[in-house]
PDB file of C-alpha atoms in Angstrom:
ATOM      1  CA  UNK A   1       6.526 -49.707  41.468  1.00 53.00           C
ATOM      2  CA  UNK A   2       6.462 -49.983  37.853  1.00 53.00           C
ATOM      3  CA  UNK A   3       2.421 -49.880  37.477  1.00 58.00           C
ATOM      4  CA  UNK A   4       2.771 -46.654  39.356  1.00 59.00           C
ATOM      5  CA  UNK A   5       5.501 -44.722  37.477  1.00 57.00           C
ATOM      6  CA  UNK A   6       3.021 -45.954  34.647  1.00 56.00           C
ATOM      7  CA  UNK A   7       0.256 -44.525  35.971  1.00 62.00           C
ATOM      8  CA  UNK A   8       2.048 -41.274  36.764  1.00 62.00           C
ATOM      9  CA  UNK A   9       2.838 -40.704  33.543  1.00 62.00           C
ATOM     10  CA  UNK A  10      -0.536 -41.560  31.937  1.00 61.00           C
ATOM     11  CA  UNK A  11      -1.320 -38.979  34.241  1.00 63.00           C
ATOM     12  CA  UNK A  12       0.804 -36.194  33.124  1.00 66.00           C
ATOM     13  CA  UNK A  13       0.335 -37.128  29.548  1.00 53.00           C
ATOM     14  CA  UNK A  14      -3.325 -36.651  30.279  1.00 64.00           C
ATOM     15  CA  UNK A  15      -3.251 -33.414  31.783  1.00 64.00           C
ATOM     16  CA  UNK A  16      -0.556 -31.670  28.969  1.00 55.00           C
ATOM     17  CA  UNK A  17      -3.123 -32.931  26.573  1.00 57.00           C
ATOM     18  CA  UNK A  18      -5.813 -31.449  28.269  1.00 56.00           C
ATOM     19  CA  UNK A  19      -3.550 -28.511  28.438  1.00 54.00           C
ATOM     20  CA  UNK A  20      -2.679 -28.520  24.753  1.00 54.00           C
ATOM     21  CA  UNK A  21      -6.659 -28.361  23.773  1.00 50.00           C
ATOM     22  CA  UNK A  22      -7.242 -25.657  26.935  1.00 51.00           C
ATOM     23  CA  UNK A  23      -4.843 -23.457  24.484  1.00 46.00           C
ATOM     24  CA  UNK A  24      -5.803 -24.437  21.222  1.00 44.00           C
ATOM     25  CA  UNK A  25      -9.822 -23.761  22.289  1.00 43.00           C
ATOM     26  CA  UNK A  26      -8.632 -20.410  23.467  1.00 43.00           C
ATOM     27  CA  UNK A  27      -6.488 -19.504  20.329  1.00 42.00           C
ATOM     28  CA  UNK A  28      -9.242 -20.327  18.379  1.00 41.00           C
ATOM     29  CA  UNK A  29     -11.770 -17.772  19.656  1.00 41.00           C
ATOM     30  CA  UNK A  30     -11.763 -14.064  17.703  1.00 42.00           C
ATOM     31  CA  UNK A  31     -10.294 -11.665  20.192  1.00 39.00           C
ATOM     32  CA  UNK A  32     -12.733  -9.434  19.048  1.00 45.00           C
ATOM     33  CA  UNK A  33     -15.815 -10.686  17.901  1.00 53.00           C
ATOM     34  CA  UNK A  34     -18.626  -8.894  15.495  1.00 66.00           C
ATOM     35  CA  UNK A  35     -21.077  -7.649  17.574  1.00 86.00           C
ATOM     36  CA  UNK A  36     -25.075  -8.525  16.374  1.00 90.00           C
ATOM     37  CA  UNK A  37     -25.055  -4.883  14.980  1.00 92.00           C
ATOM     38  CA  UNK A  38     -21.600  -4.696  13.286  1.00 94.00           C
ATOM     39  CA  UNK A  39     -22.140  -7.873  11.434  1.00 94.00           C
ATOM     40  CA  UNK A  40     -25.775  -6.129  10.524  1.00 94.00           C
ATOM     41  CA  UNK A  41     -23.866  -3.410   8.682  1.00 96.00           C
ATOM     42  CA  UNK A  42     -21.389  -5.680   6.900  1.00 95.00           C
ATOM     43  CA  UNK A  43     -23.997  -7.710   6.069  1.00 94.00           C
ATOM     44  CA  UNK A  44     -25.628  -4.127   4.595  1.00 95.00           C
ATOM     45  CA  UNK A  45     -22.421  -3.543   2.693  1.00 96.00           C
ATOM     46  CA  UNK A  46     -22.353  -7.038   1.046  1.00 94.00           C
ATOM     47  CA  UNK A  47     -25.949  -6.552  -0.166  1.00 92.00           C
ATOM     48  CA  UNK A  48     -25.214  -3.567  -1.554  1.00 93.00           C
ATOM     49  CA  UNK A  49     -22.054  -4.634  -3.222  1.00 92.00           C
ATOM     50  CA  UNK A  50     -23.844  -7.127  -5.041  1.00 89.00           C
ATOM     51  CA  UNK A  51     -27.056  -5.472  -6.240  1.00 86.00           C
ATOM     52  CA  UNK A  52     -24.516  -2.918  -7.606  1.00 88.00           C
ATOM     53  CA  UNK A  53     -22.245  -5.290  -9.281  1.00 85.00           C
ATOM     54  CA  UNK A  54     -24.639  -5.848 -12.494  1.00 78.00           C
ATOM     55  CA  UNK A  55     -25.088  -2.495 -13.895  1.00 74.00           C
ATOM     56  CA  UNK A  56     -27.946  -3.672 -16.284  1.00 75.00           C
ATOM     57  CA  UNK A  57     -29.636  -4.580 -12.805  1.00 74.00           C
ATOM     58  CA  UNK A  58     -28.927  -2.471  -9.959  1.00 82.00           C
ATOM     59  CA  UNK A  59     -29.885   0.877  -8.408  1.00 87.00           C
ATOM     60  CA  UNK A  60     -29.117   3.747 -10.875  1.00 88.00           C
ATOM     61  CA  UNK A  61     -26.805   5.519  -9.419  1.00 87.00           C
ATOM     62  CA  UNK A  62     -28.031   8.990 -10.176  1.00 87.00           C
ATOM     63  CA  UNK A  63     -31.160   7.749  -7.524  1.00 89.00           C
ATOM     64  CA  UNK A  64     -28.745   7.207  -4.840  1.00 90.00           C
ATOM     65  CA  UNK A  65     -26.900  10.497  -5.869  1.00 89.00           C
ATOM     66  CA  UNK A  66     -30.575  12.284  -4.975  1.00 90.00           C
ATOM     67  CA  UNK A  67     -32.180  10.216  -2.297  1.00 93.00           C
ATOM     68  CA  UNK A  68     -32.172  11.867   0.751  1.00 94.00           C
ATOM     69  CA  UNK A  69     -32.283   8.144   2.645  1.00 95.00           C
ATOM     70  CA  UNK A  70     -31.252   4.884   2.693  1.00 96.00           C
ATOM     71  CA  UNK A  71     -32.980   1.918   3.792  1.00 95.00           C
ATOM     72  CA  UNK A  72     -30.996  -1.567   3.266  1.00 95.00           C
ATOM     73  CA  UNK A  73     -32.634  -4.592   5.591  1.00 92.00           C
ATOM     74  CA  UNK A  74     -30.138  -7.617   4.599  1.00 92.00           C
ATOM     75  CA  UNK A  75     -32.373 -11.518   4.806  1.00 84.00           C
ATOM     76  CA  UNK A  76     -36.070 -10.189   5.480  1.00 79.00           C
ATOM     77  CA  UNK A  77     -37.756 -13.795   6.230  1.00 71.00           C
ATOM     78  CA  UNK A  78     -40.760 -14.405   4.881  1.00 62.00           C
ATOM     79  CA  UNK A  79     -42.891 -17.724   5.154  1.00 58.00           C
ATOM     80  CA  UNK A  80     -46.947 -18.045   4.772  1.00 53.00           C
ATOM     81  CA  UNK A  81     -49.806 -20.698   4.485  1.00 50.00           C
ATOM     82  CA  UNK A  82     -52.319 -18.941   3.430  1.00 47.00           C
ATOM     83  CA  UNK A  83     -51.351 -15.727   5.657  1.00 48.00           C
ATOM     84  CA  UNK A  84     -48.038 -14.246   5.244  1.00 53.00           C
ATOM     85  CA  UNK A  85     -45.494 -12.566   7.341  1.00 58.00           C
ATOM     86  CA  UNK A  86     -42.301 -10.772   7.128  1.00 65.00           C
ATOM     87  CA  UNK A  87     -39.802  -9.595   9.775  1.00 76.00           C
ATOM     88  CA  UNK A  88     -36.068  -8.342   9.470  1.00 86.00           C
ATOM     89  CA  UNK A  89     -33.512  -5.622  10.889  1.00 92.00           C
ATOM     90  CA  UNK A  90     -31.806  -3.385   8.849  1.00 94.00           C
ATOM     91  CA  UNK A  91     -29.901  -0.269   8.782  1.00 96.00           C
ATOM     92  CA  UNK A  92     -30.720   3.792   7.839  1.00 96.00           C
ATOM     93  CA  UNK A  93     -28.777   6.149   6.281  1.00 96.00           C
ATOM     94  CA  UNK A  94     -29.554   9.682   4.933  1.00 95.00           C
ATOM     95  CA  UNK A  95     -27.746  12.005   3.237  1.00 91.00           C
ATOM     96  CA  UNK A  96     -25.560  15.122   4.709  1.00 85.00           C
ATOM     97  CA  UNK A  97     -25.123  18.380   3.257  1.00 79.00           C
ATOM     98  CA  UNK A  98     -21.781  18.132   1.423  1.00 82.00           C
ATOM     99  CA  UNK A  99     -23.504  14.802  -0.467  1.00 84.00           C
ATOM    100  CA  UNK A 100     -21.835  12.432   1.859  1.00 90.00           C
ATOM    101  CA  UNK A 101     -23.554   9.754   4.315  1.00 95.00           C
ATOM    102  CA  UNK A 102     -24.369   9.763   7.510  1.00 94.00           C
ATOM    103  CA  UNK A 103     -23.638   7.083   9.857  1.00 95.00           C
ATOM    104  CA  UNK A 104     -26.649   4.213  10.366  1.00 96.00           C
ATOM    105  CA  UNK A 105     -29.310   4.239  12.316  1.00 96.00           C
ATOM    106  CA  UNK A 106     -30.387   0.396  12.805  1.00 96.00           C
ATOM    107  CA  UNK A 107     -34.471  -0.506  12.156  1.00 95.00           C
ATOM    108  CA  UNK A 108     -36.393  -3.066  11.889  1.00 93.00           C
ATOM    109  CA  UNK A 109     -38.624  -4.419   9.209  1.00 90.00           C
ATOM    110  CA  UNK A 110     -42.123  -6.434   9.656  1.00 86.00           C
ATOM    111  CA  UNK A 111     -45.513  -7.418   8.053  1.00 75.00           C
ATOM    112  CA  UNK A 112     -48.015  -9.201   6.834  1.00 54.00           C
ATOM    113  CA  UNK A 113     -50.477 -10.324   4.120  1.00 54.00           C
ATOM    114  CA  UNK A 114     -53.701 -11.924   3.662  1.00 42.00           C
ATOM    115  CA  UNK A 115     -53.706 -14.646   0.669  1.00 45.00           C
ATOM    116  CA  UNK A 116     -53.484 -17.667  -1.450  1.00 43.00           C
ATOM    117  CA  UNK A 117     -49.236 -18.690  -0.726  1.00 46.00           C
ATOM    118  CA  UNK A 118     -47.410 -21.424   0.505  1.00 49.00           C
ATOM    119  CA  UNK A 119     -43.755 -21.091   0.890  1.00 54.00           C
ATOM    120  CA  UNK A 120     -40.453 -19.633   2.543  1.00 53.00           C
ATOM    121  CA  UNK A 121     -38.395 -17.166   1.112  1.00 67.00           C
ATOM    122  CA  UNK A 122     -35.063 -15.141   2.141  1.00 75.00           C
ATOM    123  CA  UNK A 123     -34.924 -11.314   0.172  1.00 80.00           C
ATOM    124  CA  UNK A 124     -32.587  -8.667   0.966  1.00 87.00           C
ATOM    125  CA  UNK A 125     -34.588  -5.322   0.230  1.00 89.00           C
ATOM    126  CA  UNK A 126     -33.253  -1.356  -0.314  1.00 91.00           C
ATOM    127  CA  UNK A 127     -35.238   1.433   0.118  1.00 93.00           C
ATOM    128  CA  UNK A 128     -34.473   4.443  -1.472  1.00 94.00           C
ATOM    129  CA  UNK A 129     -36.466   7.650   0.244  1.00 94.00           C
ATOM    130  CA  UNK A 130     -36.857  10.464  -2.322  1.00 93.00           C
ATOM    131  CA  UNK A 131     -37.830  13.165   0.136  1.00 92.00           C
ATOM    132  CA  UNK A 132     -37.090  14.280   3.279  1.00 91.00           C
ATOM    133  CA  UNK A 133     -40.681  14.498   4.576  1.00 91.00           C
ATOM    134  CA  UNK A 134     -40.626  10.215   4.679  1.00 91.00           C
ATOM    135  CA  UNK A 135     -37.472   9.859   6.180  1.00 92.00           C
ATOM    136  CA  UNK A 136     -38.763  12.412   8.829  1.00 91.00           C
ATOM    137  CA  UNK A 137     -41.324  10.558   9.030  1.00 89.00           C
ATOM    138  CA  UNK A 138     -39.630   7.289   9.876  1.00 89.00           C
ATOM    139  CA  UNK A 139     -37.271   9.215  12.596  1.00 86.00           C
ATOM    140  CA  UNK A 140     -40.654  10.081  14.325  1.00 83.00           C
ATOM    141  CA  UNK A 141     -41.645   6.252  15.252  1.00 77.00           C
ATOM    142  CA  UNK A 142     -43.129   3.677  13.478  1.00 79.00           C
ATOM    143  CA  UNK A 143     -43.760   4.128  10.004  1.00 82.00           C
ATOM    144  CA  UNK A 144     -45.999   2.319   7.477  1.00 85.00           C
ATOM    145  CA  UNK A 145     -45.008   1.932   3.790  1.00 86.00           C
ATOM    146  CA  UNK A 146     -47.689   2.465   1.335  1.00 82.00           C
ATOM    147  CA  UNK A 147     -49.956   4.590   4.047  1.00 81.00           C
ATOM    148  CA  UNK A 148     -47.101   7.383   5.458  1.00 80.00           C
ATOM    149  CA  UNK A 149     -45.538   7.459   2.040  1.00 82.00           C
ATOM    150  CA  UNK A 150     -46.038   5.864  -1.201  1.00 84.00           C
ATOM    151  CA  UNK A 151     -44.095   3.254  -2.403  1.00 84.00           C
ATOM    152  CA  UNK A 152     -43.308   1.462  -5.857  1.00 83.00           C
ATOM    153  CA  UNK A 153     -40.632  -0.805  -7.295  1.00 80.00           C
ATOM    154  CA  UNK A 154     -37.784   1.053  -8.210  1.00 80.00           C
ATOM    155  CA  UNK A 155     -35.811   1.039 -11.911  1.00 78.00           C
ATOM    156  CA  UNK A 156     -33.207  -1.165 -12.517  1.00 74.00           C
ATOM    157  CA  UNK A 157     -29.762  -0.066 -14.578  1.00 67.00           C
ATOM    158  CA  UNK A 158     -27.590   2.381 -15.550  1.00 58.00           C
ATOM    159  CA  UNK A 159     -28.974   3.883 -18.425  1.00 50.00           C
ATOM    160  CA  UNK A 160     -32.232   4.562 -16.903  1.00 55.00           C
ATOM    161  CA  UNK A 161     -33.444   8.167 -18.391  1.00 45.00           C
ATOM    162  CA  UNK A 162     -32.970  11.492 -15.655  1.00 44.00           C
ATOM    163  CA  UNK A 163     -36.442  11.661 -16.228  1.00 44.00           C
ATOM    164  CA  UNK A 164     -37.340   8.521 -15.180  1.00 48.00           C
ATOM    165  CA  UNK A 165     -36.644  10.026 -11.763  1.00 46.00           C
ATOM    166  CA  UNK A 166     -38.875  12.903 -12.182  1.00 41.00           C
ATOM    167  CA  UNK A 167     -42.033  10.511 -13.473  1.00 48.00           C
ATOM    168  CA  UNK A 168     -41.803   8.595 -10.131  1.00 64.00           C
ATOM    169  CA  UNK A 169     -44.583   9.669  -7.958  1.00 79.00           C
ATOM    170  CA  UNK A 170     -43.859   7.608  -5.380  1.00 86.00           C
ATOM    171  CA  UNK A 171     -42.213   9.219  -2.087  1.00 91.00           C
ATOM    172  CA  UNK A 172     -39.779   5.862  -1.449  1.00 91.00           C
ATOM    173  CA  UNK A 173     -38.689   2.832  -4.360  1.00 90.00           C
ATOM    174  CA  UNK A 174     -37.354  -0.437  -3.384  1.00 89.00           C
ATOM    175  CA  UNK A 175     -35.297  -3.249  -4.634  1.00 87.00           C
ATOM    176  CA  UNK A 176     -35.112  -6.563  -3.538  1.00 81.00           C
ATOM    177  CA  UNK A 177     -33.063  -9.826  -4.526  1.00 80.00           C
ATOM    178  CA  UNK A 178     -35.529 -12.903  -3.173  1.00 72.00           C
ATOM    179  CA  UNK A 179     -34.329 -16.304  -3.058  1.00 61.00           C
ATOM    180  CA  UNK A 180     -36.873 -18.804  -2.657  1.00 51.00           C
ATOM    181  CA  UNK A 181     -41.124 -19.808  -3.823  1.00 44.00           C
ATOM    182  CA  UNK A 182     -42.682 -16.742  -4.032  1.00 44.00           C
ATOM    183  CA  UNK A 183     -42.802 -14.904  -7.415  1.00 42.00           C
ATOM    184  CA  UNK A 184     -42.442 -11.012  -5.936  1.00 48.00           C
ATOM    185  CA  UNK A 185     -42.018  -9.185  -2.902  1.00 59.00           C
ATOM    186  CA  UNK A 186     -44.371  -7.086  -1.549  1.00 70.00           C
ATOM    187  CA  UNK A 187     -43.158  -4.436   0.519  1.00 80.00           C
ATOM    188  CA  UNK A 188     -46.443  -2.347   0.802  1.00 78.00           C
ATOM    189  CA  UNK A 189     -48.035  -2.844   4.065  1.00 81.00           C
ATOM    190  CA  UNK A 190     -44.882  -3.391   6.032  1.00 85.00           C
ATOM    191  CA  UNK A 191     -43.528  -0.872   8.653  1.00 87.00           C
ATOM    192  CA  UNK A 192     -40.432   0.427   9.945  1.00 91.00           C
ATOM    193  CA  UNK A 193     -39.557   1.410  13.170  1.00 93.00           C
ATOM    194  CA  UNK A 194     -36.110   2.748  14.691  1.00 93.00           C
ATOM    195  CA  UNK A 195     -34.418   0.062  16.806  1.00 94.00           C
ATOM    196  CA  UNK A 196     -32.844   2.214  19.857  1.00 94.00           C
ATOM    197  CA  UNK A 197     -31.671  -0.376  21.683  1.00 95.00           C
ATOM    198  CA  UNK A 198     -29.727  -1.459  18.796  1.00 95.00           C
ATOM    199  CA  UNK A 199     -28.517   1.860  18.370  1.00 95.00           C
ATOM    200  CA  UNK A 200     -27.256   1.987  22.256  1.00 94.00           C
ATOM    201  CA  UNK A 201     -25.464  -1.441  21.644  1.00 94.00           C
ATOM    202  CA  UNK A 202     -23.574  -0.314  18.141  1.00 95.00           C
ATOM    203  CA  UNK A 203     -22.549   3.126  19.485  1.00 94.00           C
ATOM    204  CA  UNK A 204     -22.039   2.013  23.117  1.00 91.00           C
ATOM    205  CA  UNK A 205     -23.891   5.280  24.456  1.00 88.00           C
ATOM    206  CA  UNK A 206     -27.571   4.299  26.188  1.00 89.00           C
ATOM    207  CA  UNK A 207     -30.399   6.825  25.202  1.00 89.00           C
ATOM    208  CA  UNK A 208     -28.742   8.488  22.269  1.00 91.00           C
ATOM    209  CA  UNK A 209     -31.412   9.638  19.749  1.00 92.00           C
ATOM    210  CA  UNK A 210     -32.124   8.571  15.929  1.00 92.00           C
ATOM    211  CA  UNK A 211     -31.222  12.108  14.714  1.00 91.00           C
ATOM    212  CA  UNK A 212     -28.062  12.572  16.514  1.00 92.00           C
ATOM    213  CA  UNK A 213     -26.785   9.853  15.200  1.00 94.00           C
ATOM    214  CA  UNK A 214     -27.507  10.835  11.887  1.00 92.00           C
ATOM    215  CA  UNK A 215     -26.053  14.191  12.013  1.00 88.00           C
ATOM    216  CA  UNK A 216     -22.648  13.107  13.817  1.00 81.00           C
ATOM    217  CA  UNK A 217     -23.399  14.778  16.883  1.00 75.00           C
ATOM    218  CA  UNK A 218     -21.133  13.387  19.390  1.00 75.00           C
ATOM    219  CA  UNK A 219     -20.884  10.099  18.480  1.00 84.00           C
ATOM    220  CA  UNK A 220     -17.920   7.918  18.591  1.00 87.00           C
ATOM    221  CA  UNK A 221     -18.731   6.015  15.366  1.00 90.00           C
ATOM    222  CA  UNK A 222     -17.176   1.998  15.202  1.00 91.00           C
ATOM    223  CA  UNK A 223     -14.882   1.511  12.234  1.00 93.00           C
ATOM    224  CA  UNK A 224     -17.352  -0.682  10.079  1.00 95.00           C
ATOM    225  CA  UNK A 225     -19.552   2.257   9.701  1.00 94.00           C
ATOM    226  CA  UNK A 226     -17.082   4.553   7.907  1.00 93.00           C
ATOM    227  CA  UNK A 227     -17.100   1.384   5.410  1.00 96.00           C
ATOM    228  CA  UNK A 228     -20.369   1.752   4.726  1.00 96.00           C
ATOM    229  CA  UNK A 229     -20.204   5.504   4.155  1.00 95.00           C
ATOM    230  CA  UNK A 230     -17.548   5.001   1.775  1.00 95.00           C
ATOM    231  CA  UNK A 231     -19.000   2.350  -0.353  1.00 95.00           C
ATOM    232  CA  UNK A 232     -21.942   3.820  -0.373  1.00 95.00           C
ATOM    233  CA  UNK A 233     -20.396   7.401  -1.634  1.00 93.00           C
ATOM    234  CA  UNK A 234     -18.662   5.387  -4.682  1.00 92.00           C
ATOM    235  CA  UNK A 235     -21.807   4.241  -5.985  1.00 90.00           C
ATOM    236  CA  UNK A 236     -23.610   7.256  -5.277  1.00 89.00           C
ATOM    237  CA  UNK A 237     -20.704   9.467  -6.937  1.00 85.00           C
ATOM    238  CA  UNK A 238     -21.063   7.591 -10.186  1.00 75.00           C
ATOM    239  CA  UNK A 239     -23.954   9.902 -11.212  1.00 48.00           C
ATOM    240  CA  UNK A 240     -21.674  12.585 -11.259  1.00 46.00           C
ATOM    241  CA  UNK A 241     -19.197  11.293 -13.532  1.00 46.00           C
TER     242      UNK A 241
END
């Protein structure tokens, strides 16, 4: 009698501990987890957070003020032996009419290269589109960089001349922050291309277009967007002051 009220309570104490970790798993799990695209553009507002945060080496602001798009493509992977590739997802953003942001459009970022490298290396990269014709461009399919538009490395700082702007032949600039063996970061050669399905996902509406999205047009936009626009309006506005 005794082994048995022994074994029924090893077997309750068994099942309220199974129990206790059933509701301690479930506690545990976000109620709402980041979906692959929302975590994309917080990933986009970290990057640019931290390129901006040393003045002496970030984006001048009065080139964000006038760019008329935004590229930012957060960890871009690149690894070669003796031919390299590339490959990444970002986000686009483009400028409205009363100088404010649009909401993002997500891409996605690949390429290659022919030569002598060994090594792996993580970058997060920003492209800033200086005319409207290359972010048209892009919103038409898949663009190349370096053969639909020209592109060079951008300036770096604050104090960068007005001028400096005006000497810049090339259509789009970029920045990048690499971690890893290679010495630079070549973005000529790559391509971009609009990711719809990624769009569909992040604004829960199947089939909606690249430009819609851009100008607001019936969208219901997720919170982590209006983020973005606003962090990237401070850094933008600081041309103005």
């Amino acid at each position: 009698m005794n082994n048995e009220k022994g074994e029924n309570l090893m077997k309750r104490l068994i099942s309220l501990t199974a129990l206790i970790l059933f509701v301690f798993f479930l506690t545990s799990i976000p109620l709402f987890a980041e979906s692959k695209q929302e975590t994309k553009v917080t990933d986009a507002i970290n990057v640019i957070d931290e390129i901006m945060a040393i003045p002496e080496k970030g984006i001048p602001p009065s080139l964000l003020r006038n760019a008329k798009g935004l590229a930012i493509i957060p960890g871009v992977i690149k690894a070669g032996f003796i031919v390299g590739g590339r490959g990444g997802k970002g986000i686009l953003v483009v400028h409205d009419a009363d100088g404010g942001w649009s909401n993002p459009a997500f891409i996605s970022f690949a390429g290659g290269s022919i030569g002598w490298q060994i090594g792996a290396q993580s970058a997060d990269i920003i492209l800033v589109f200086r005319t409207k014709r290359s972010v048209d461009n892009l919103m038409k399919g898949k663009f190349t960089l370096g053969a639909d538009a020209s592109v060079a490395a951008g300036p770096v700082g604050r104090q960068v001349e007005a001028g400096t702007d005006i000497e810049l032949k090339a259509e789009i600039v970029s920045y990048s922050r690499a971690r890893g063996l290679f010495a630079g970061f070549s973005v000529e050669g790559s391509s971009l291309q609009i990711d719809d399905e990624a769009n569909w996902a992040f604004y829960n509406r199947g089939g909606v277009s690249t430009r819609d999205i851009l100008e607001n047009k019936n969208i219901k936009v997720p919170g982590i967007a209006k983020k973005l626009q606003e962090v990237l309006l401070k850094y933008s506005s600081q041309a103005a002051q």
